[in-house]
GROMACS .gro file of C-alpha atoms in nm:
model
  245
    1UNK     CA    1  -0.008  -0.014  -0.007
    2UNK     CA    2   0.125   0.360  -0.104
    3UNK     CA    3   0.142   0.554   0.272
    4UNK     CA    4   0.243   0.887   0.085
    5UNK     CA    5  -0.005   1.136  -0.118
    6UNK     CA    6  -0.328   1.020   0.067
    7UNK     CA    7  -0.587   1.195   0.265
    8UNK     CA    8  -0.688   0.959   0.649
    9UNK     CA    9  -0.900   1.033   0.842
   10UNK     CA   10  -0.835   0.798   1.247
   11UNK     CA   11  -1.024   0.901   1.465
   12UNK     CA   12  -0.919   0.870   1.868
   13UNK     CA   13  -0.659   1.073   1.771
   14UNK     CA   14  -0.523   1.317   2.078
   15UNK     CA   15  -0.290   1.068   2.218
   16UNK     CA   16  -0.200   0.737   2.157
   17UNK     CA   17  -0.172   0.500   1.890
   18UNK     CA   18  -0.405   0.743   1.727
   19UNK     CA   19  -0.130   1.112   1.795
   20UNK     CA   20   0.191   0.865   1.743
   21UNK     CA   21  -0.016   0.721   1.351
   22UNK     CA   22  -0.085   1.112   1.263
   23UNK     CA   23   0.263   1.260   1.313
   24UNK     CA   24   0.425   1.008   1.175
   25UNK     CA   25   0.187   1.033   0.818
   26UNK     CA   26   0.153   1.337   0.848
   27UNK     CA   27   0.596   1.361   0.847
   28UNK     CA   28   0.474   1.043   0.420
   29UNK     CA   29   0.305   1.331   0.298
   30UNK     CA   30  -0.043   1.271   0.436
   31UNK     CA   31  -0.286   1.451   0.487
   32UNK     CA   32  -0.428   1.394   0.826
   33UNK     CA   33  -0.749   1.441   0.939
   34UNK     CA   34  -0.729   1.369   1.330
   35UNK     CA   35  -1.109   1.364   1.552
   36UNK     CA   36  -1.077   1.335   1.981
   37UNK     CA   37  -1.332   1.483   2.272
   38UNK     CA   38  -1.054   1.726   2.314
   39UNK     CA   39  -1.052   2.078   2.142
   40UNK     CA   40  -0.766   2.232   2.390
   41UNK     CA   41  -0.531   1.904   2.306
   42UNK     CA   42  -0.699   1.902   1.922
   43UNK     CA   43  -0.529   2.285   1.885
   44UNK     CA   44  -0.262   2.210   2.042
   45UNK     CA   45  -0.133   1.944   1.803
   46UNK     CA   46  -0.244   2.093   1.558
   47UNK     CA   47  -0.003   2.419   1.623
   48UNK     CA   48   0.307   2.203   1.734
   49UNK     CA   49   0.188   1.931   1.387
   50UNK     CA   50   0.210   2.181   1.141
   51UNK     CA   51  -0.049   2.019   0.846
   52UNK     CA   52  -0.266   1.781   1.094
   53UNK     CA   53  -0.611   1.840   1.069
   54UNK     CA   54  -0.808   1.875   1.414
   55UNK     CA   55  -1.166   1.821   1.481
   56UNK     CA   56  -1.376   1.807   1.769
   57UNK     CA   57  -1.637   1.517   1.743
   58UNK     CA   58  -1.733   1.319   2.062
   59UNK     CA   59  -1.766   0.938   1.824
   60UNK     CA   60  -1.974   0.787   2.115
   61UNK     CA   61  -2.252   1.069   1.965
   62UNK     CA   62  -2.420   0.921   1.638
   63UNK     CA   63  -2.520   1.211   1.544
   64UNK     CA   64  -2.112   1.389   1.555
   65UNK     CA   65  -1.982   1.086   1.383
   66UNK     CA   66  -2.281   1.136   1.096
   67UNK     CA   67  -2.228   1.512   1.079
   68UNK     CA   68  -1.758   1.504   1.102
   69UNK     CA   69  -1.867   1.309   0.817
   70UNK     CA   70  -1.997   1.454   0.604
   71UNK     CA   71  -1.774   1.757   0.699
   72UNK     CA   72  -1.480   1.532   0.534
   73UNK     CA   73  -1.658   1.481   0.275
   74UNK     CA   74  -1.771   1.832   0.192
   75UNK     CA   75  -1.422   1.975   0.309
   76UNK     CA   76  -1.161   1.643   0.201
   77UNK     CA   77  -1.391   1.493   0.011
   78UNK     CA   78  -1.003   1.367  -0.145
   79UNK     CA   79  -1.060   1.096   0.140
   80UNK     CA   80  -0.908   0.760   0.093
   81UNK     CA   81  -0.854   0.609   0.396
   82UNK     CA   82  -0.991   0.521   0.762
   83UNK     CA   83  -0.824   0.419   1.089
   84UNK     CA   84  -1.086   0.346   1.322
   85UNK     CA   85  -0.805   0.329   1.573
   86UNK     CA   86  -1.079   0.526   1.868
   87UNK     CA   87  -1.064   0.315   2.212
   88UNK     CA   88  -1.163   0.305   2.568
   89UNK     CA   89  -1.093   0.040   2.812
   90UNK     CA   90  -1.265  -0.038   3.169
   91UNK     CA   91  -1.269  -0.255   3.401
   92UNK     CA   92  -1.584  -0.479   3.489
   93UNK     CA   93  -1.661  -0.695   3.798
   94UNK     CA   94  -1.944  -0.943   3.688
   95UNK     CA   95  -1.920  -1.027   4.084
   96UNK     CA   96  -2.109  -0.671   4.195
   97UNK     CA   97  -2.438  -0.463   4.063
   98UNK     CA   98  -2.225  -0.384   3.697
   99UNK     CA   99  -2.280   0.037   3.531
  100UNK     CA  100  -2.496  -0.024   3.257
  101UNK     CA  101  -2.389   0.304   3.163
  102UNK     CA  102  -1.988   0.273   3.068
  103UNK     CA  103  -2.058  -0.112   3.001
  104UNK     CA  104  -2.250   0.128   2.699
  105UNK     CA  105  -2.023   0.376   2.646
  106UNK     CA  106  -1.730   0.080   2.570
  107UNK     CA  107  -1.925  -0.092   2.339
  108UNK     CA  108  -1.999   0.216   2.172
  109UNK     CA  109  -1.751   0.315   2.116
  110UNK     CA  110  -1.518   0.085   2.090
  111UNK     CA  111  -1.733  -0.176   1.761
  112UNK     CA  112  -2.071   0.071   1.720
  113UNK     CA  113  -1.840   0.350   1.637
  114UNK     CA  114  -1.637   0.185   1.432
  115UNK     CA  115  -1.966  -0.009   1.286
  116UNK     CA  116  -2.108   0.339   1.182
  117UNK     CA  117  -1.798   0.503   0.991
  118UNK     CA  118  -1.744   0.192   0.797
  119UNK     CA  119  -2.190   0.191   0.643
  120UNK     CA  120  -2.136   0.569   0.629
  121UNK     CA  121  -1.709   0.508   0.469
  122UNK     CA  122  -1.770   0.311   0.273
  123UNK     CA  123  -1.955   0.323  -0.065
  124UNK     CA  124  -1.789   0.723  -0.099
  125UNK     CA  125  -1.347   0.503  -0.054
  126UNK     CA  126  -1.531   0.247  -0.321
  127UNK     CA  127  -1.518   0.521  -0.598
  128UNK     CA  128  -1.157   0.563  -0.520
  129UNK     CA  129  -0.904   0.483  -0.708
  130UNK     CA  130  -0.679   0.357  -0.393
  131UNK     CA  131  -0.888   0.314  -0.053
  132UNK     CA  132  -0.837   0.153   0.253
  133UNK     CA  133  -1.026   0.121   0.617
  134UNK     CA  134  -0.818  -0.018   0.851
  135UNK     CA  135  -0.885  -0.130   1.188
  136UNK     CA  136  -0.683  -0.153   1.537
  137UNK     CA  137  -0.807  -0.448   1.721
  138UNK     CA  138  -0.544  -0.581   2.039
  139UNK     CA  139  -0.390  -0.843   2.143
  140UNK     CA  140  -0.679  -0.910   2.347
  141UNK     CA  141  -0.932  -1.056   2.086
  142UNK     CA  142  -0.737  -1.319   2.139
  143UNK     CA  143  -0.652  -1.412   2.442
  144UNK     CA  144  -0.918  -1.191   2.664
  145UNK     CA  145  -0.777  -1.033   3.008
  146UNK     CA  146  -1.048  -1.112   3.251
  147UNK     CA  147  -1.039  -0.761   3.483
  148UNK     CA  148  -1.117  -0.572   3.124
  149UNK     CA  149  -1.373  -0.846   2.986
  150UNK     CA  150  -1.630  -0.637   2.787
  151UNK     CA  151  -1.266  -0.481   2.653
  152UNK     CA  152  -1.177  -0.765   2.519
  153UNK     CA  153  -1.523  -0.902   2.363
  154UNK     CA  154  -1.532  -0.604   2.170
  155UNK     CA  155  -1.187  -0.614   2.087
  156UNK     CA  156  -1.279  -0.965   1.924
  157UNK     CA  157  -1.585  -0.853   1.758
  158UNK     CA  158  -1.347  -0.634   1.560
  159UNK     CA  159  -1.110  -0.929   1.465
  160UNK     CA  160  -1.449  -1.088   1.346
  161UNK     CA  161  -1.635  -0.769   1.212
  162UNK     CA  162  -1.355  -0.700   0.973
  163UNK     CA  163  -1.316  -1.058   0.777
  164UNK     CA  164  -1.656  -1.031   0.709
  165UNK     CA  165  -1.569  -0.679   0.588
  166UNK     CA  166  -1.244  -0.797   0.401
  167UNK     CA  167  -1.499  -1.080   0.206
  168UNK     CA  168  -1.730  -0.865   0.134
  169UNK     CA  169  -1.520  -0.593  -0.026
  170UNK     CA  170  -1.309  -0.833  -0.196
  171UNK     CA  171  -1.401  -0.642  -0.547
  172UNK     CA  172  -1.397  -0.260  -0.490
  173UNK     CA  173  -1.032  -0.081  -0.425
  174UNK     CA  174  -1.066  -0.022  -0.082
  175UNK     CA  175  -0.783  -0.254   0.082
  176UNK     CA  176  -0.876  -0.386   0.449
  177UNK     CA  177  -0.638  -0.426   0.728
  178UNK     CA  178  -0.628  -0.517   1.064
  179UNK     CA  179  -0.394  -0.458   1.320
  180UNK     CA  180  -0.310  -0.610   1.679
  181UNK     CA  181  -0.162  -0.418   1.935
  182UNK     CA  182   0.059  -0.570   2.234
  183UNK     CA  183   0.086  -0.406   2.564
  184UNK     CA  184   0.155  -0.043   2.422
  185UNK     CA  185   0.232   0.250   2.668
  186UNK     CA  186  -0.080   0.543   2.633
  187UNK     CA  187  -0.305   0.619   2.850
  188UNK     CA  188  -0.544   0.364   2.786
  189UNK     CA  189  -0.682   0.256   3.088
  190UNK     CA  190  -0.599   0.534   3.296
  191UNK     CA  191  -0.936   0.512   3.497
  192UNK     CA  192  -0.786   0.247   3.654
  193UNK     CA  193  -0.514   0.415   3.806
  194UNK     CA  194  -0.415   0.558   4.164
  195UNK     CA  195  -0.165   0.773   3.920
  196UNK     CA  196  -0.393   0.923   3.656
  197UNK     CA  197  -0.150   1.072   3.454
  198UNK     CA  198   0.078   0.724   3.419
  199UNK     CA  199   0.052   0.483   3.129
  200UNK     CA  200   0.101   0.095   3.136
  201UNK     CA  201   0.379   0.007   3.006
  202UNK     CA  202   0.420  -0.117   2.705
  203UNK     CA  203   0.592  -0.068   2.343
  204UNK     CA  204   0.710   0.223   2.257
  205UNK     CA  205   0.427   0.394   2.097
  206UNK     CA  206   0.704   0.516   1.810
  207UNK     CA  207   0.755   0.228   1.805
  208UNK     CA  208   0.451   0.037   1.723
  209UNK     CA  209   0.347   0.335   1.482
  210UNK     CA  210   0.633   0.226   1.286
  211UNK     CA  211   0.582  -0.096   1.215
  212UNK     CA  212   0.217  -0.050   1.184
  213UNK     CA  213   0.377   0.193   0.870
  214UNK     CA  214   0.575  -0.145   0.774
  215UNK     CA  215   0.319  -0.379   0.740
  216UNK     CA  216   0.045  -0.168   0.614
  217UNK     CA  217   0.318  -0.056   0.324
  218UNK     CA  218   0.374  -0.462   0.275
  219UNK     CA  219   0.029  -0.473   0.249
  220UNK     CA  220  -0.031  -0.718   0.555
  221UNK     CA  221  -0.394  -0.752   0.614
  222UNK     CA  222  -0.346  -0.899   0.937
  223UNK     CA  223  -0.115  -0.799   1.148
  224UNK     CA  224  -0.017  -0.840   1.502
  225UNK     CA  225   0.287  -0.625   1.579
  226UNK     CA  226   0.510  -0.673   1.851
  227UNK     CA  227   0.376  -1.006   2.158
  228UNK     CA  228   0.054  -1.011   1.955
  229UNK     CA  229   0.184  -1.294   1.782
  230UNK     CA  230   0.247  -1.473   2.115
  231UNK     CA  231  -0.118  -1.485   2.223
  232UNK     CA  232  -0.272  -1.509   1.793
  233UNK     CA  233  -0.061  -1.822   1.863
  234UNK     CA  234  -0.084  -2.021   2.155
  235UNK     CA  235  -0.461  -1.860   2.322
  236UNK     CA  236  -0.478  -2.105   2.599
  237UNK     CA  237  -0.151  -2.094   2.779
  238UNK     CA  238  -0.070  -1.694   2.672
  239UNK     CA  239  -0.427  -1.713   2.878
  240UNK     CA  240  -0.323  -1.860   3.234
  241UNK     CA  241   0.033  -1.616   3.202
  242UNK     CA  242  -0.168  -1.297   3.139
  243UNK     CA  243  -0.493  -1.361   3.410
  244UNK     CA  244  -0.252  -1.391   3.700
  245UNK     CA  245  -0.368  -1.269   3.973
   0.00000   0.00000   0.00000
């Protein structure tokens, strides 16, 4: 896949994987558009990263997803790549009464929003000479982290969705990729840390983004980055390792 001269939307681009990808793709002479909820954060990113376009959008809201899509089609009609990256990871304790609002939030952001964006973009992208939809799943799609049961389930659903989408679009110009991250050093899951500003460790986010770009350039349609190859190959063994708590 050619990663120069494209116009790309990245959801959840204000931090972590989304921001690292935005910066590297921007340096490869692509027009990169990122969205997120934090207006101040988006403004700061736009100010220090010449060329990156920012737009406020809470992707948990269906109407805002529609509005964002229409705004892009009107202002950046050359759009040809969608990266479904935004995600939230919450903890679920089934021995306690669950917070249904949090379950809905996690499912909406991690699974329903990507499906909705795919529906909104696919017909438009299919008219492009070259296009791609890139879904960010997780190693937890293959080996769930029990404490993050809903998150893991949504990522398993993204994996399944991507397989079906790739098959449905096999006769179009749209390439369909799944990027499978390992634990990456980002803000994901910060709500559960005593220090809310800390990260959870894992792979350096810039190294991760570099490997993602290599995978896309080499048309690796299901790219298991870093340690996720072990999760994919040895699910039961790795489940026991991952859930020792």
